[in-house]
Short mmCIF file of C-alpha atoms in Angstrom, two decimals:
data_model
loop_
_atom_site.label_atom_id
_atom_site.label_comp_id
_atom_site.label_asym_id
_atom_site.label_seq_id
_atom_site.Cartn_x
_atom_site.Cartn_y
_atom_site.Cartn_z
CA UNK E 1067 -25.49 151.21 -134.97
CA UNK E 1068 -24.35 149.98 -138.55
CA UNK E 1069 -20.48 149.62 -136.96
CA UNK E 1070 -21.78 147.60 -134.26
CA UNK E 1071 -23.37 145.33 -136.84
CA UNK E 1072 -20.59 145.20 -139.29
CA UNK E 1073 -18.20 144.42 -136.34
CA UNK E 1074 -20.96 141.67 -134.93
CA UNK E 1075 -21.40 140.42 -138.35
CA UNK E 1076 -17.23 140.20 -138.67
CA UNK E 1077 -17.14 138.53 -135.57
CA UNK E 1078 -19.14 135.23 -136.83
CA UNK E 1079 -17.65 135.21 -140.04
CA UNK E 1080 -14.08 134.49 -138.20
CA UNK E 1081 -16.18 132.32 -135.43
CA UNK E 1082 -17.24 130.61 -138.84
CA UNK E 1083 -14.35 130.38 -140.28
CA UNK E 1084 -12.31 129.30 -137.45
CA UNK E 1085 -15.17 126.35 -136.51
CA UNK E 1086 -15.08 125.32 -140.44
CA UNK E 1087 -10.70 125.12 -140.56
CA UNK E 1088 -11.36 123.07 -137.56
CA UNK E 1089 -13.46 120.79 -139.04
CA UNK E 1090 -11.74 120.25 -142.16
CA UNK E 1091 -8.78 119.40 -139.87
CA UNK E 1092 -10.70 116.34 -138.78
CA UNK E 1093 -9.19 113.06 -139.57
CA UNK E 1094 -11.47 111.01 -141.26
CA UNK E 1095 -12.59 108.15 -139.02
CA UNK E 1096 -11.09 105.27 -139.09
CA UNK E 1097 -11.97 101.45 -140.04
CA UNK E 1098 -11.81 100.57 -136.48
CA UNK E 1099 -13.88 103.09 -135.36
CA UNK E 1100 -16.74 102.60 -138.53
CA UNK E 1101 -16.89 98.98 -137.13
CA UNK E 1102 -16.61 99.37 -133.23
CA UNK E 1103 -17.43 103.20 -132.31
CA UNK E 1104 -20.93 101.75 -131.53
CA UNK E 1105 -19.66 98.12 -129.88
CA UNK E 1106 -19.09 99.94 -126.60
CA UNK E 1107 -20.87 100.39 -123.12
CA UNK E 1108 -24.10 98.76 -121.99
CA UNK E 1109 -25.46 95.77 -124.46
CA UNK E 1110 -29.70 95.95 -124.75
CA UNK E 1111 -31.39 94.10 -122.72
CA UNK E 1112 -28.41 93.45 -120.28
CA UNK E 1113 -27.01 94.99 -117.35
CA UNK E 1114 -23.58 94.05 -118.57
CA UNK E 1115 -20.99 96.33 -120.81
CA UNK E 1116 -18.83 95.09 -123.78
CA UNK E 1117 -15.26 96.35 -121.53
CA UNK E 1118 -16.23 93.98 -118.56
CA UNK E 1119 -16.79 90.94 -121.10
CA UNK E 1120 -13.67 92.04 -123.18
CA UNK E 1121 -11.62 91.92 -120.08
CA UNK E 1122 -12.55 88.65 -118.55
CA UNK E 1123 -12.82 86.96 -121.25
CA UNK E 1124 -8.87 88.07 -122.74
CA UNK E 1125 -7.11 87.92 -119.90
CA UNK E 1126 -8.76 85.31 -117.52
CA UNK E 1127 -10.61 82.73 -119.23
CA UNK E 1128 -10.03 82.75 -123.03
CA UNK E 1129 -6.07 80.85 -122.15
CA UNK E 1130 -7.65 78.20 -120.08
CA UNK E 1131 -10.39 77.53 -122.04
CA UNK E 1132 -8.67 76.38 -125.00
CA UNK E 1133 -6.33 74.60 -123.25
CA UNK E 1134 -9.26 72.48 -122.00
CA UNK E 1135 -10.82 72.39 -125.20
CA UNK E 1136 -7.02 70.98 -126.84
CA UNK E 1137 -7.60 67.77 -124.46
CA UNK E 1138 -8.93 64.29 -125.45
CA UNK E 1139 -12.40 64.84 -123.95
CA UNK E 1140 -13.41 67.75 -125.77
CA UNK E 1141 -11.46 67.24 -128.90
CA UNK E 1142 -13.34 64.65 -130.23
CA UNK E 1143 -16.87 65.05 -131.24
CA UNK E 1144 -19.33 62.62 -132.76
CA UNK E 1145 -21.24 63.22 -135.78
CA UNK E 1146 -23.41 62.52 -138.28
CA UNK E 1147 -22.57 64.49 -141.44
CA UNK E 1148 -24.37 61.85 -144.06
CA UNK E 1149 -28.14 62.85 -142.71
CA UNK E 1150 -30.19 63.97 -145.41
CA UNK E 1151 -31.44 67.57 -145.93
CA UNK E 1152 -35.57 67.58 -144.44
CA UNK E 1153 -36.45 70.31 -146.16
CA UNK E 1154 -34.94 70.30 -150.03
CA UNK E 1155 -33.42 68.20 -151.99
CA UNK E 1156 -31.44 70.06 -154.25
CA UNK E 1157 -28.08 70.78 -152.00
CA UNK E 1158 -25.55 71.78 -154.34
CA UNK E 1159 -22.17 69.79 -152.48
CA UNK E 1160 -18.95 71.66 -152.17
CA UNK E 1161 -16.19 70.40 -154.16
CA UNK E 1162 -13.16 72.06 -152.94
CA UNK E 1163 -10.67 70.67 -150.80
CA UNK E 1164 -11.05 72.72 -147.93
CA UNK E 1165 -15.11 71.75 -147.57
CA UNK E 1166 -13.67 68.08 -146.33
CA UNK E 1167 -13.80 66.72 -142.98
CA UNK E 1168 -10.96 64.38 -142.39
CA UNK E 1169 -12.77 61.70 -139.47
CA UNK E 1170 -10.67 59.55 -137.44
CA UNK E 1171 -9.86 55.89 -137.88
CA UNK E 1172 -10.65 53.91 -135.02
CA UNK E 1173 -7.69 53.67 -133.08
CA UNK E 1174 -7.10 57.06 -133.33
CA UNK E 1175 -9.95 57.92 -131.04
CA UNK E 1176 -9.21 56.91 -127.10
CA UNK E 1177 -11.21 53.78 -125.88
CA UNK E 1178 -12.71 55.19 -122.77
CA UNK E 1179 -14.90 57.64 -125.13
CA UNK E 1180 -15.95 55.21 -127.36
CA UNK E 1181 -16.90 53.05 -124.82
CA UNK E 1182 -20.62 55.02 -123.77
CA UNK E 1183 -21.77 57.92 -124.76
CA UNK E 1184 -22.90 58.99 -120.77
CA UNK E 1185 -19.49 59.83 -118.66
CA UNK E 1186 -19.66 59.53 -114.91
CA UNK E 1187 -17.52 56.80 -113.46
CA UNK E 1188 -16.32 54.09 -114.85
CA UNK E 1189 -18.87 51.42 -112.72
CA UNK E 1190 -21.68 53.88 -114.40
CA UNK E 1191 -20.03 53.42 -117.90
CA UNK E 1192 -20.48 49.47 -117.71
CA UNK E 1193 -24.18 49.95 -116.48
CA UNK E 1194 -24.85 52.17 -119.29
CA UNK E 1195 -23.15 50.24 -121.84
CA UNK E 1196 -25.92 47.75 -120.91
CA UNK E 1197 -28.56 50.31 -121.25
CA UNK E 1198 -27.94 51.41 -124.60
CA UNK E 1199 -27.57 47.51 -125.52
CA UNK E 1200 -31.17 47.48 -124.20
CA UNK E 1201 -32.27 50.77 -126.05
CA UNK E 1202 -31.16 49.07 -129.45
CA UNK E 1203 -32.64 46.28 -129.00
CA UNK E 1204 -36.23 48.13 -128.80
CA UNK E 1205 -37.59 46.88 -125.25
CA UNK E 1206 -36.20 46.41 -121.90
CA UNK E 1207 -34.22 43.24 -121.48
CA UNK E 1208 -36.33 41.72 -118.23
CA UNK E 1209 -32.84 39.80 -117.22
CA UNK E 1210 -31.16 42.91 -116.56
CA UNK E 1211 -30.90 44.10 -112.70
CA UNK E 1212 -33.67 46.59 -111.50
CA UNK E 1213 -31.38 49.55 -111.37
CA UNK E 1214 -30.50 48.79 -114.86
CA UNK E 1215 -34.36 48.73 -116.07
CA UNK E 1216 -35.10 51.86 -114.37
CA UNK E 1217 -31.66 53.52 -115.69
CA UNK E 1218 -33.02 52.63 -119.24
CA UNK E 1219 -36.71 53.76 -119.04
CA UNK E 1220 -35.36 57.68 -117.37
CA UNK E 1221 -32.67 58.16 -119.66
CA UNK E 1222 -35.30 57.25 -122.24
CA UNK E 1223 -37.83 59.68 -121.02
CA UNK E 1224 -34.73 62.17 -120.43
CA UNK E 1225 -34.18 61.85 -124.64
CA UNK E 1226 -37.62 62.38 -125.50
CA UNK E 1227 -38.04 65.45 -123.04
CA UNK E 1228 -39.71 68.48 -124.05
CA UNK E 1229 -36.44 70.29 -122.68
CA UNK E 1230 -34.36 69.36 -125.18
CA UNK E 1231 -33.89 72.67 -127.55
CA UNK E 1232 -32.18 70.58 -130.78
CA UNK E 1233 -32.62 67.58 -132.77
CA UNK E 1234 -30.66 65.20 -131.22
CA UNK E 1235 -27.72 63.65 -134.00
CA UNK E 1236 -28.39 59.63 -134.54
CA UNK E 1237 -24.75 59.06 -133.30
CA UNK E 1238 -25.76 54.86 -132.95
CA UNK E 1239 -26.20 55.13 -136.90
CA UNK E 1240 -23.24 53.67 -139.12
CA UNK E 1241 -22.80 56.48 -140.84
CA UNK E 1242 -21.55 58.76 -137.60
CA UNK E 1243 -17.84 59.32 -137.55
CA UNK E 1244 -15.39 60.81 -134.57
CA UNK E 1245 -14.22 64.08 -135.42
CA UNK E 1246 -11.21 65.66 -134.44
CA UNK E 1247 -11.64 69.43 -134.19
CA UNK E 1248 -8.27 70.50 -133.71
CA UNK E 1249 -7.73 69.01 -136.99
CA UNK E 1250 -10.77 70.09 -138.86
CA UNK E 1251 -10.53 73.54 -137.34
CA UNK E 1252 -13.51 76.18 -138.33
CA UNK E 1253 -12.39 78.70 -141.03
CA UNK E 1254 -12.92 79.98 -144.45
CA UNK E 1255 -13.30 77.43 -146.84
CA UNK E 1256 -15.01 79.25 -149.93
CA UNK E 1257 -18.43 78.21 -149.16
CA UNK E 1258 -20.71 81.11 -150.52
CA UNK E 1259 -22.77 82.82 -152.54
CA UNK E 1260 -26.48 81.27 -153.19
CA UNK E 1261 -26.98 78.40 -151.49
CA UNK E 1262 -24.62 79.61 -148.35
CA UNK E 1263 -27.15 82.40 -147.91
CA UNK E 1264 -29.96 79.83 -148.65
CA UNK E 1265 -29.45 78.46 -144.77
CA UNK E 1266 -28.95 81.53 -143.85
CA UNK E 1267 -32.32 83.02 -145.08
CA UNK E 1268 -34.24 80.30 -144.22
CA UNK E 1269 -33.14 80.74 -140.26
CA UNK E 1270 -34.26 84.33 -140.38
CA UNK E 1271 -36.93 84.59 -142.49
CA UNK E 1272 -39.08 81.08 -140.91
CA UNK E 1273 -37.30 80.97 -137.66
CA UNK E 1274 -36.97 84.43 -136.16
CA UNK E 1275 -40.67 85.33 -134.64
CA UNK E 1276 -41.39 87.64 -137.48
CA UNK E 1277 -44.11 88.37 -139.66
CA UNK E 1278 -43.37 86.90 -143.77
CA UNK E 1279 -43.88 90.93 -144.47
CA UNK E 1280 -40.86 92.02 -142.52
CA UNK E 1281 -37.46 90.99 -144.72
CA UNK E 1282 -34.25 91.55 -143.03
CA UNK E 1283 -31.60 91.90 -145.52
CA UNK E 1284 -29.02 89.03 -145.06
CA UNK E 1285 -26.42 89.87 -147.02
CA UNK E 1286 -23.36 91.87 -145.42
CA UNK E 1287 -22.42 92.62 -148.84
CA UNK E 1288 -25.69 93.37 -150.45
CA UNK E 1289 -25.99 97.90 -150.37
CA UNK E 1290 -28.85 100.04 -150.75
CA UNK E 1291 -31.12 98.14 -148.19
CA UNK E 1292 -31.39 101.08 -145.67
CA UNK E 1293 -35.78 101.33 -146.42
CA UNK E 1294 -35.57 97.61 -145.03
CA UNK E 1295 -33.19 97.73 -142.34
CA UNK E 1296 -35.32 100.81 -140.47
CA UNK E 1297 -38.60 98.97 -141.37
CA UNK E 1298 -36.71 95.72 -139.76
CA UNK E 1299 -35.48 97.59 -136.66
CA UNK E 1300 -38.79 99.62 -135.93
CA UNK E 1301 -40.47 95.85 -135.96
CA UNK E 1302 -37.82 94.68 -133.51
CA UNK E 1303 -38.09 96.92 -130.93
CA UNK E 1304 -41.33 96.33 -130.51
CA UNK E 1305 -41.15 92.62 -129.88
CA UNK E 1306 -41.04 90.99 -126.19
CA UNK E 1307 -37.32 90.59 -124.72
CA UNK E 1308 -38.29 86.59 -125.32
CA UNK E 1309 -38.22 86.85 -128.84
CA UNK E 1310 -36.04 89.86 -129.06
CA UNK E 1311 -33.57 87.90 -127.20
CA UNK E 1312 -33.98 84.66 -129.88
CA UNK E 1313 -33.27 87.07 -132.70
CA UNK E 1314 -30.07 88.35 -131.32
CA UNK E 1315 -28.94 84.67 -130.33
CA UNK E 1316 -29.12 83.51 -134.41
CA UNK E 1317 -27.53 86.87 -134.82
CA UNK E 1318 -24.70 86.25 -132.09
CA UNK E 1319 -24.41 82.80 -133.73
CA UNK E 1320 -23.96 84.04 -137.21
CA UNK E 1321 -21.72 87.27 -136.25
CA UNK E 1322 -19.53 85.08 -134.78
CA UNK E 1323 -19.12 82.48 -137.69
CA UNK E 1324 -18.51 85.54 -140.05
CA UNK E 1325 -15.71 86.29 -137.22
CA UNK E 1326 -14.08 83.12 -137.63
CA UNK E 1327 -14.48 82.97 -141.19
CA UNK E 1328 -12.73 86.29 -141.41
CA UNK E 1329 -10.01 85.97 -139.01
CA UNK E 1330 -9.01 82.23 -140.84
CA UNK E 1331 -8.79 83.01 -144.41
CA UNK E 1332 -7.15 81.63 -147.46
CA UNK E 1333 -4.23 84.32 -148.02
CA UNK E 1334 -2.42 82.68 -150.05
CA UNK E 1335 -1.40 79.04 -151.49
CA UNK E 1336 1.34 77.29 -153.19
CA UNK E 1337 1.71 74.14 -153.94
CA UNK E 1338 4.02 74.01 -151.01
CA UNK E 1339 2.04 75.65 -147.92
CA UNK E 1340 -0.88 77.48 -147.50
CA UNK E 1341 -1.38 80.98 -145.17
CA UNK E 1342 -4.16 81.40 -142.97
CA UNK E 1343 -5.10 84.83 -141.35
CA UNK E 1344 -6.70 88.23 -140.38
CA UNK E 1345 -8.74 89.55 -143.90
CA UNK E 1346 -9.27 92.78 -142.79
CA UNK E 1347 -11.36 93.69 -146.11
CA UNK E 1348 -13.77 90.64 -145.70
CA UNK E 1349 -14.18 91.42 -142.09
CA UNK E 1350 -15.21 95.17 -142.95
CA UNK E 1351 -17.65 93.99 -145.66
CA UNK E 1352 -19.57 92.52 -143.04
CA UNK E 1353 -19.30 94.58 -139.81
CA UNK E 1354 -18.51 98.05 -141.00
CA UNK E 1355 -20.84 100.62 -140.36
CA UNK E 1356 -21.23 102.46 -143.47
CA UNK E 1357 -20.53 99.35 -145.42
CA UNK E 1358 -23.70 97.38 -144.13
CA UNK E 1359 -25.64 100.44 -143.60
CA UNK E 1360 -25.33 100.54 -139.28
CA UNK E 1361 -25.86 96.92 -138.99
CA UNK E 1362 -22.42 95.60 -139.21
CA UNK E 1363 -21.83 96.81 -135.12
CA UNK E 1364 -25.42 95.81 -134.29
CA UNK E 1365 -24.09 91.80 -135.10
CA UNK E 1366 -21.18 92.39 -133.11
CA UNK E 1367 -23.44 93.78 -129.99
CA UNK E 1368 -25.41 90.57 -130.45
CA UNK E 1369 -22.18 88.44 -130.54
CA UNK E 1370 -21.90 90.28 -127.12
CA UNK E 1371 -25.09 89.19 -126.24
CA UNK E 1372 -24.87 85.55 -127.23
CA UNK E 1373 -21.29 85.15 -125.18
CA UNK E 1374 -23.49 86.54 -121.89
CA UNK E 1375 -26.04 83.81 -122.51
CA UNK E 1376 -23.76 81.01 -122.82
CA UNK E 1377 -21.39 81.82 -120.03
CA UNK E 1378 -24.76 82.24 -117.40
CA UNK E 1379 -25.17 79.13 -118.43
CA UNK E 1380 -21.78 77.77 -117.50
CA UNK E 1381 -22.24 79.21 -113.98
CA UNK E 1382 -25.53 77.39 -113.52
CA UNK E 1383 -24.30 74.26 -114.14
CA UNK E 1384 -21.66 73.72 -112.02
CA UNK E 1385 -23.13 71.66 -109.81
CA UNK E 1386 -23.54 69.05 -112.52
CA UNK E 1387 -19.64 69.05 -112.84
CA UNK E 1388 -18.73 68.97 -109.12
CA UNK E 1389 -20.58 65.88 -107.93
CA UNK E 1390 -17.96 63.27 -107.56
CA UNK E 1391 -19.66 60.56 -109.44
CA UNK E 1392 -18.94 63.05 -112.65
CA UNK E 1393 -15.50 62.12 -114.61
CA UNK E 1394 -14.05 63.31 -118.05
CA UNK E 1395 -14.07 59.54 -118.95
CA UNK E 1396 -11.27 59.07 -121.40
CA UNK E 1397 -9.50 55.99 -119.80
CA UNK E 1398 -6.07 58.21 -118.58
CA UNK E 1399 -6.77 58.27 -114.79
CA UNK E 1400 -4.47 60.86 -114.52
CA UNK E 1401 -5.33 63.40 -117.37
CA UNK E 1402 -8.77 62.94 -116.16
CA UNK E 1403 -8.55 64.08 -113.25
CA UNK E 1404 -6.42 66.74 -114.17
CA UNK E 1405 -8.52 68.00 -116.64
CA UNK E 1406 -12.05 67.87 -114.10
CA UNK E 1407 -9.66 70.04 -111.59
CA UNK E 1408 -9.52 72.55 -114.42
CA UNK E 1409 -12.93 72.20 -115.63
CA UNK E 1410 -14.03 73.32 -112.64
CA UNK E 1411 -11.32 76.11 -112.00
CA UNK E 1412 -12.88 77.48 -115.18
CA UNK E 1413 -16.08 77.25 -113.95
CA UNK E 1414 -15.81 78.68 -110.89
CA UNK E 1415 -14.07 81.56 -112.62
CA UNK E 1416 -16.88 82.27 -114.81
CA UNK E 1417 -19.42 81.71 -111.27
CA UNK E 1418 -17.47 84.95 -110.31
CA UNK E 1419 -18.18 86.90 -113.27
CA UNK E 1420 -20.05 90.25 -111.91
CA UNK E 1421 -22.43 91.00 -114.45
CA UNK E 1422 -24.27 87.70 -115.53
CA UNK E 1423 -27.10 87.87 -117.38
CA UNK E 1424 -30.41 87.51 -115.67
CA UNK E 1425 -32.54 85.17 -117.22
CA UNK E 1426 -35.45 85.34 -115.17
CA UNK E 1427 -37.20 88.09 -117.36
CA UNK E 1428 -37.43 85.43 -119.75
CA UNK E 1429 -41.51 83.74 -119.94
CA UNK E 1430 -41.88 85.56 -116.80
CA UNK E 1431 -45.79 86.63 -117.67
CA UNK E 1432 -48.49 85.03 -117.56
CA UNK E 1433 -48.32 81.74 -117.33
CA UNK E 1434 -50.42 79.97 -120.01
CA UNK E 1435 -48.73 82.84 -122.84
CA UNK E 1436 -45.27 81.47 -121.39
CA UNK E 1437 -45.60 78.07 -121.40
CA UNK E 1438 -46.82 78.22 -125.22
CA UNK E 1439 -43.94 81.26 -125.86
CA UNK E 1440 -41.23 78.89 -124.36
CA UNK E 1441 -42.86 75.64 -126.60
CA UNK E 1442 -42.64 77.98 -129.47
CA UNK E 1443 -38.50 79.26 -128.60
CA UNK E 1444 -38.04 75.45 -128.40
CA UNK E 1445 -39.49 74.26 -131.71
CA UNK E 1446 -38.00 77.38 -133.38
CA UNK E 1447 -34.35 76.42 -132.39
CA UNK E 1448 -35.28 72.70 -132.91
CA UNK E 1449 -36.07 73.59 -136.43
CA UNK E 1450 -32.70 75.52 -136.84
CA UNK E 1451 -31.03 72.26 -135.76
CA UNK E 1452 -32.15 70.39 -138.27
CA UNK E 1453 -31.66 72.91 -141.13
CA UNK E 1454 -28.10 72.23 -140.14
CA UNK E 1455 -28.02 69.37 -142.64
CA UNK E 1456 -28.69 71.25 -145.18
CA UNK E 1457 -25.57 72.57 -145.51
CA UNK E 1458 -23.67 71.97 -148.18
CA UNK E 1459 -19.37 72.07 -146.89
CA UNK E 1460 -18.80 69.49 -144.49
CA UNK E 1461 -16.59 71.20 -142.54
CA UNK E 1462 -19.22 73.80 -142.43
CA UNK E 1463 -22.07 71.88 -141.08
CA UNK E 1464 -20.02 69.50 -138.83
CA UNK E 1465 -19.35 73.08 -137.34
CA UNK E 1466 -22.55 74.43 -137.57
CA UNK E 1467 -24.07 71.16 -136.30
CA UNK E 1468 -21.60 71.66 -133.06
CA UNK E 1469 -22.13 75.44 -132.31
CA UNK E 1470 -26.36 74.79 -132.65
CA UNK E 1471 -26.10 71.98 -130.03
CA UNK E 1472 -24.27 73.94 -127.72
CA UNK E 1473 -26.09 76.90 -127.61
CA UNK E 1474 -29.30 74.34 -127.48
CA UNK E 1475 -27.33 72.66 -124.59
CA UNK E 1476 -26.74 76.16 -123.46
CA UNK E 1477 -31.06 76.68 -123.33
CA UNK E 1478 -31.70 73.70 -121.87
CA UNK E 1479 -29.50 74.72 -118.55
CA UNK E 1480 -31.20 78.07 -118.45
CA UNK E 1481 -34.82 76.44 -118.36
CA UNK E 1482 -33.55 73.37 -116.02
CA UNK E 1483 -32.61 75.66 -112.95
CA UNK E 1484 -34.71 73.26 -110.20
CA UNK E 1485 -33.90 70.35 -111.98
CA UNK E 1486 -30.14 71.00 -111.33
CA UNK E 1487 -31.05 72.03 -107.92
CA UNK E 1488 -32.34 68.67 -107.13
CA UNK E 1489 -29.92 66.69 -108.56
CA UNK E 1490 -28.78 63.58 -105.89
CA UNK E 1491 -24.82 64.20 -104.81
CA UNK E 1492 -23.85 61.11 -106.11
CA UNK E 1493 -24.82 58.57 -108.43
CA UNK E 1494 -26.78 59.17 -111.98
CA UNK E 1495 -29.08 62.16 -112.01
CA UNK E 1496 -32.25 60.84 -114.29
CA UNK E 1497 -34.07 64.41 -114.19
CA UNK E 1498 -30.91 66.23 -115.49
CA UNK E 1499 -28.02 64.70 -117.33
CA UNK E 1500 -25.64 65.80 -120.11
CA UNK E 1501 -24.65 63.47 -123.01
CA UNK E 1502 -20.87 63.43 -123.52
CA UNK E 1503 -22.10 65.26 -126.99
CA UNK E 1504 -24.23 67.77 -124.94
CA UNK E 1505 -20.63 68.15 -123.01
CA UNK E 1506 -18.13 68.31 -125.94
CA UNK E 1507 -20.55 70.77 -127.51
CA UNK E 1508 -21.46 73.10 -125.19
CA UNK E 1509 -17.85 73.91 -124.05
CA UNK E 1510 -16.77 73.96 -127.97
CA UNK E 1511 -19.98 76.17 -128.61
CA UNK E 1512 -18.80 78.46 -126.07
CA UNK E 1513 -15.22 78.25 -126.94
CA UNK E 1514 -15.88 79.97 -130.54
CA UNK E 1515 -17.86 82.78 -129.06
CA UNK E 1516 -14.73 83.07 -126.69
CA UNK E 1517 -12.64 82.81 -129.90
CA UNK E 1518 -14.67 85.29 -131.46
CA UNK E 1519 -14.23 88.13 -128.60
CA UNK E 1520 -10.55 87.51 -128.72
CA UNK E 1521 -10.52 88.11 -132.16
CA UNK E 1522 -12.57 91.38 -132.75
CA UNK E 1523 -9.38 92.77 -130.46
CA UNK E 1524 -7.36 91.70 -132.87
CA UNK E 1525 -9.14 92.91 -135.85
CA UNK E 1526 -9.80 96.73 -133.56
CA UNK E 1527 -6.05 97.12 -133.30
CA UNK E 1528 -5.58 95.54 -137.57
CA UNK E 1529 -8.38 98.42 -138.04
CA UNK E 1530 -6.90 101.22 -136.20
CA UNK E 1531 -4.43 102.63 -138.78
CA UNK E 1532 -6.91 102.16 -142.01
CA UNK E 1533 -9.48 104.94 -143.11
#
């Protein structure tokens, strides 16, 4: 009996021993895997996975897209970047160089898109010309044509819609300037520290559907916050997919920034050149998983998220885009035309995408607690908007003030599905219509969260080799 325990007792020592060698054995895990181990499968709330959206988006749409995005049309944004802060007054300005936005002298811009800020065709141009004539002058001018009046009075209405999910930018106002974004491209610029993360709080703490008792820890670089991040979490899960799914949009939004920010760095400058490119070490000190306690993946999952909600939104309004009265107005027949032809080759593409989100779980309940839930989404991401100019870089906020009115554009679709529907085949539509900004935005919006999925390949395989 005692031999048959000494040799049962032998046996798991070696069984021990064996099982602990092997474990010691164990490479360590990696960077990559720290920041993307749990950035993998099915996203929450979604029927999609992250593979499907890597794939489609590297390999079939990401090329196009910015090809697109590198034309006239889209390249040159409108903006405001003089409005005054509406909630503070104490904005501490960026001095350095890299803050600036360089805006374009007037010749620089192409005539056709200064010429109206509503694109169709270029008969519609001239009639809206006269509208916004009319708008500025406070009343409708009685000797314009009937069509003319009526133009006026919808688009009015349109403006002042409840629909409309940002503060729209006072582009008639002297101080707005054309921006071009290839030149003035998004990356780091050395805007930090307090009064970056004063935006930043002030968007989650007053914006995010959440009680003033629950803090979410903002800062990615900010440790021993794990008491907050579980208390955080446990309040999250219990919260409808409406306001779950708000949440993970500002989250998306400000995951993907950080992406940006990361993959465009300052590397190094002479007085000769500088060098942009991948920092690896700021991108861990915001996404790694032991660095930010577990929720450096959870941004990237809503980064996920955010790219699923803007690209539904592309497929539902592609019927906007194919009427025939619709042109990228930019005065070269030609490029015009080719760039509608692949406008709409992009669109179709992302039409075929198998896994869209579905958006009707969204204020699907009882009627009178949606209508006030979807009034309250609105006003929330209204209120982001403005908070916008209170940024202090320029280059900052002239992106920040881009990438909030496309994914506002982006909400506006999703909640306009029988408007769209109903839209006449030709001629203005008065119960849905884009703004060229709504336009240049919401494809630019999009095109950084397409950016930003591109990139987080490129910082995986960086990753891969570092422990």
């Amino acid at each position: 009996m005692d031999r048959g325990w000494g040799f049962l007792i032998g046996l798991l020592g070696a069984v021990w021993l064996l099982t602990s060698g092997h474990e010691e054995q164990q490479p360590p895990e990696t960077a990559a895997q720290r920041c993307f181990c749990q950035v993998s499968g099915y996203l929450d709330d979604c029927t999609c996975d992250v593979e499907t959206i890597d794939r489609f988006n590297n390999y079939r749409l990401f090329p196009r897209l910015q090809k697109l995005l590198e034309s006239d049309y889209f390249r040159y944004y409108k903006v405001n970047l003089k409005r005054p802060c509406p909630f503070w007054n104490d904005i501490s300005q960026c001095g350095r160089r890299d803050c600036a936005v360089k805006p374009c002298q007037s010749d620089e811009v192409p005539d056709g898109i200064k010429s109206a800020s509503y694109k169709y065709s270029e008969e519609a141009n001239n009639l809206i010309e006269e509208c916004e004539q009319a708008e500025r002058l406070g009343a409708v001018d009685e000797s314009l044509s009937e069509e003319t009046q009526k133009a006026v009075l919808q688009w009015t209405k349109h403006d002042d819609s409840s629909d409309n999910f940002c503060e729209a930018d006072d582009i008639q106002s002297p101080d707005a300037e054309y921006v071009d974004l290839l030149l003035n491209p998004e990356r780091y610029t050395g805007y930090k520290g307090p009064d970056a993360w004063k935006i930043w709080n002030v968007i989650y703490e007053e914006n995010c559907f959440k009680p003033q008792a629950i803090k979410r820890p903002l800062n990615p670089l900010a440790s021993g916050q794990g008491k907050l991040l579980i208390a955080f979490h446990c309040f999250f899960l219990g919260l409808c997919v409406e306001k779950r799914a708000f949440y993970r949009l500002i989250s998306g939004l400000h995951a993907s920034i950080n992406v940006h920010l990361s993959a465009r760095y300052l590397l190094q400058e002479t007085w000769l050149e500088k060098k942009w490119g991948h920092n690896i070490t700021e991108f861990q000190q915001r996404f790694d998983g032991i660095l930010t306690e577990g929720e450096g993946p959870r941004r990237l999952k809503n980064l996920y998220f955010l790219y699923l909600i803007e690209l539904r939104a592309l497929s539902k309004v592609l019927p906007f885009f194919e009427r025939p009265d619709f042109q990228l107005f930019t005065g070269n027949k030609i490029q015009d035309e080719e760039n509608k032809m692949l406008l709409l080759e992009i669109l179709h593409e992302i039409k075929s995408f198998p896994l869209h989100f579905d958006e009707n779980s969204f204020f699907a309940g009882d009627k009178k607690e949606a209508h006030k839930l979807k009034e309250d989404f609105r006003l929330h991401f209204r209120n982001i908007s403005r908070i916008m100019d209170c940024v202090g870089c320029f280059k900052c906020r002239l992106w920040g003030k881009l990438q909030t009115q496309g994914l506002g554009t982006a909400l506006k679709i999703l909640f306009s599905e029988k408007l769209i529907a109903n839209m006449p085949e030709s001629g203005p539509s008065y119960e849905f219509h884009l703004t060229r900004q709504e336009i240049v935005s919401l494809f630019n919006a999009f095109g950084r969260i397409s950016t930003s999925v591109k990139e987080l390949e490129n910082f995986r395989n960086l990753l891969q080799s570092i422990h």
